XYZ file of C-alpha atoms in Angstrom:
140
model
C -8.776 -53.141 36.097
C -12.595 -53.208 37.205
C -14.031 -52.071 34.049
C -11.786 -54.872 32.089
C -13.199 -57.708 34.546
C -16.454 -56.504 34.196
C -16.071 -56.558 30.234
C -14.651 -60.137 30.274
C -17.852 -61.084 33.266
C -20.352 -60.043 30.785
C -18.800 -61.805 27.560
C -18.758 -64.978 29.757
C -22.777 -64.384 30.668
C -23.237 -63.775 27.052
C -21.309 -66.724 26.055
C -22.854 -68.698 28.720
C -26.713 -67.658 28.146
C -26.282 -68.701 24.408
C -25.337 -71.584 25.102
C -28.245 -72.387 27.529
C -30.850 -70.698 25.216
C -29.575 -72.894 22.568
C -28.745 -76.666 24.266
C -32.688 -77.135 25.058
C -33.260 -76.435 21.418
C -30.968 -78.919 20.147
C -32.540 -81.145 22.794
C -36.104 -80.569 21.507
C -34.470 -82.055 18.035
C -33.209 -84.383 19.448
C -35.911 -86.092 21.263
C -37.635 -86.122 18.286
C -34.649 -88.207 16.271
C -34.743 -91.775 16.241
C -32.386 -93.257 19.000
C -29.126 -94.910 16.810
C -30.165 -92.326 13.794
C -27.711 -91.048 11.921
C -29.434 -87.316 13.362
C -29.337 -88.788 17.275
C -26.110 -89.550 16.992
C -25.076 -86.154 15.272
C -26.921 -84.198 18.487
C -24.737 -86.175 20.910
C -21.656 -84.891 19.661
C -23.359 -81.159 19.215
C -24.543 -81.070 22.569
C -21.653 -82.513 24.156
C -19.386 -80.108 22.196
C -21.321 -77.340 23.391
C -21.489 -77.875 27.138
C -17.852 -78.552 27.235
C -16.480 -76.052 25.135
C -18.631 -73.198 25.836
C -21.320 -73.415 28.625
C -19.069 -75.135 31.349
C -16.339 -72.734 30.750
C -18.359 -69.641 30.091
C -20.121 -69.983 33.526
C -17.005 -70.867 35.598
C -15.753 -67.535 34.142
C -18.884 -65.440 34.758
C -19.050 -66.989 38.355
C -15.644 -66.258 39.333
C -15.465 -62.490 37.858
C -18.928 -62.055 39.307
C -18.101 -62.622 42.870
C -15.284 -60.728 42.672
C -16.832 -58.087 41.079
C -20.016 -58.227 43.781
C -17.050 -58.420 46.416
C -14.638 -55.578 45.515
C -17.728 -53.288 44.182
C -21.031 -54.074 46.270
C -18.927 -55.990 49.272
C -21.726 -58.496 48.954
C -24.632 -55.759 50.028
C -27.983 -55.021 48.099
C -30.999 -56.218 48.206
C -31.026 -56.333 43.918
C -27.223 -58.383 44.613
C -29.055 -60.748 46.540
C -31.963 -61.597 44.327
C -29.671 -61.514 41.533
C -27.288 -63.697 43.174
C -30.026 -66.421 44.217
C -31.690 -65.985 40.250
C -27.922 -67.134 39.094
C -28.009 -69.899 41.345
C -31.286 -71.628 39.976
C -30.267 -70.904 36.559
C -26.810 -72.482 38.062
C -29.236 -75.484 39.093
C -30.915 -75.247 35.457
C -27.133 -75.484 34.338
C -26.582 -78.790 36.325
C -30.253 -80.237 35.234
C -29.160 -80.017 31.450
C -25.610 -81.396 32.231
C -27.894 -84.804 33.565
C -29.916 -84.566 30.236
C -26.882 -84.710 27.747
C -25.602 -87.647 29.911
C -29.215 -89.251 29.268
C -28.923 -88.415 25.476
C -25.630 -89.900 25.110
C -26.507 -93.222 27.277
C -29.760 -93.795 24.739
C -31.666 -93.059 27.773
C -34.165 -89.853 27.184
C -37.724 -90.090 28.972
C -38.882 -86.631 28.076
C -40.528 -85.399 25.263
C -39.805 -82.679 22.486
C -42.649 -80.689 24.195
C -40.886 -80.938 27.352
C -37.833 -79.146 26.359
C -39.790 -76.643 24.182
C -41.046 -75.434 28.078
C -37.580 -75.588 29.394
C -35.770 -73.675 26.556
C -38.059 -70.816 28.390
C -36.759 -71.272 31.836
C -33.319 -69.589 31.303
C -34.452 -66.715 29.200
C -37.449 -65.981 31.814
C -34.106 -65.921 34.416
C -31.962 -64.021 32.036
C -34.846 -61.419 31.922
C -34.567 -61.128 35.571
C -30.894 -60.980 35.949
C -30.922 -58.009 33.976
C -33.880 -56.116 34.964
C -32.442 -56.074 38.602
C -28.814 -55.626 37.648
C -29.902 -52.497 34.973
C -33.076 -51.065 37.183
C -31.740 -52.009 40.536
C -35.051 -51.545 42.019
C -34.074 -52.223 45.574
């Protein structure tokens, strides 16, 4: 049964890492569309489609299967857990930060720029990179 959870944790991190690799990227078009355009309004339903039907779900999945999995295989110890474990929360954090953006998109209310959320689309990748590197290497 461990192998299956783990299958069905890493589908969800998949799932869940496209979807935050591709929400600041509709967000970078979208700060550049006129607010009440035809295009703005288009974005609000993307983005809004996207966090609830596929990040929000994907990461509650990857969350719960990866505690369990840390639990019942690592029983919480390793160095590489722990770092991994507090890289997953800030991206967690990163999560919640875009969740307050798409509310600002919807409400007409955006204050940053394209080029703003051209730097951010880098933040969960740079994480992702991480995440893997010490889950793969497990250098301590």
């Amino acid at each position: 049964m461990y192998e299956w959870l783990k299958a069905f944790h890493v589908l969800a991190v998949i799932s869940w890492m496209a979807g935050m690799l591709y929400l600041p990227r509709l967000m970078v078009y979208h700060a550049e569309s006129a607010v009440g355009s035809i295009q703005s309004e288009t974005f609000k339903i993307m983005e809004r489609r996207l966090l609830k039907g596929i990040i929000n779900p994907a990461m509650t999945v990857a969350w719960l299967l990866g505690l369990y999995l840390a639990w019942q295989a690592f029983g919480f110890k390793g160095g590489w857990l722990h770092a991994k474990l507090l890289l997953v929360l800030i991206l967690s954090g990163m999560h919640g930060y875009l969740v307050g953006r798409v509310r600002d998109f919807a409400n007409d209310r955006n204050t940053k720029s394209a080029r703003f959320y051209r730097i951010l689309n880098e933040v969960p990748a740079l994480l992702m990179v991480g995440i893997v590197i010490l889950v793969i290497v497990k250098p301590f």
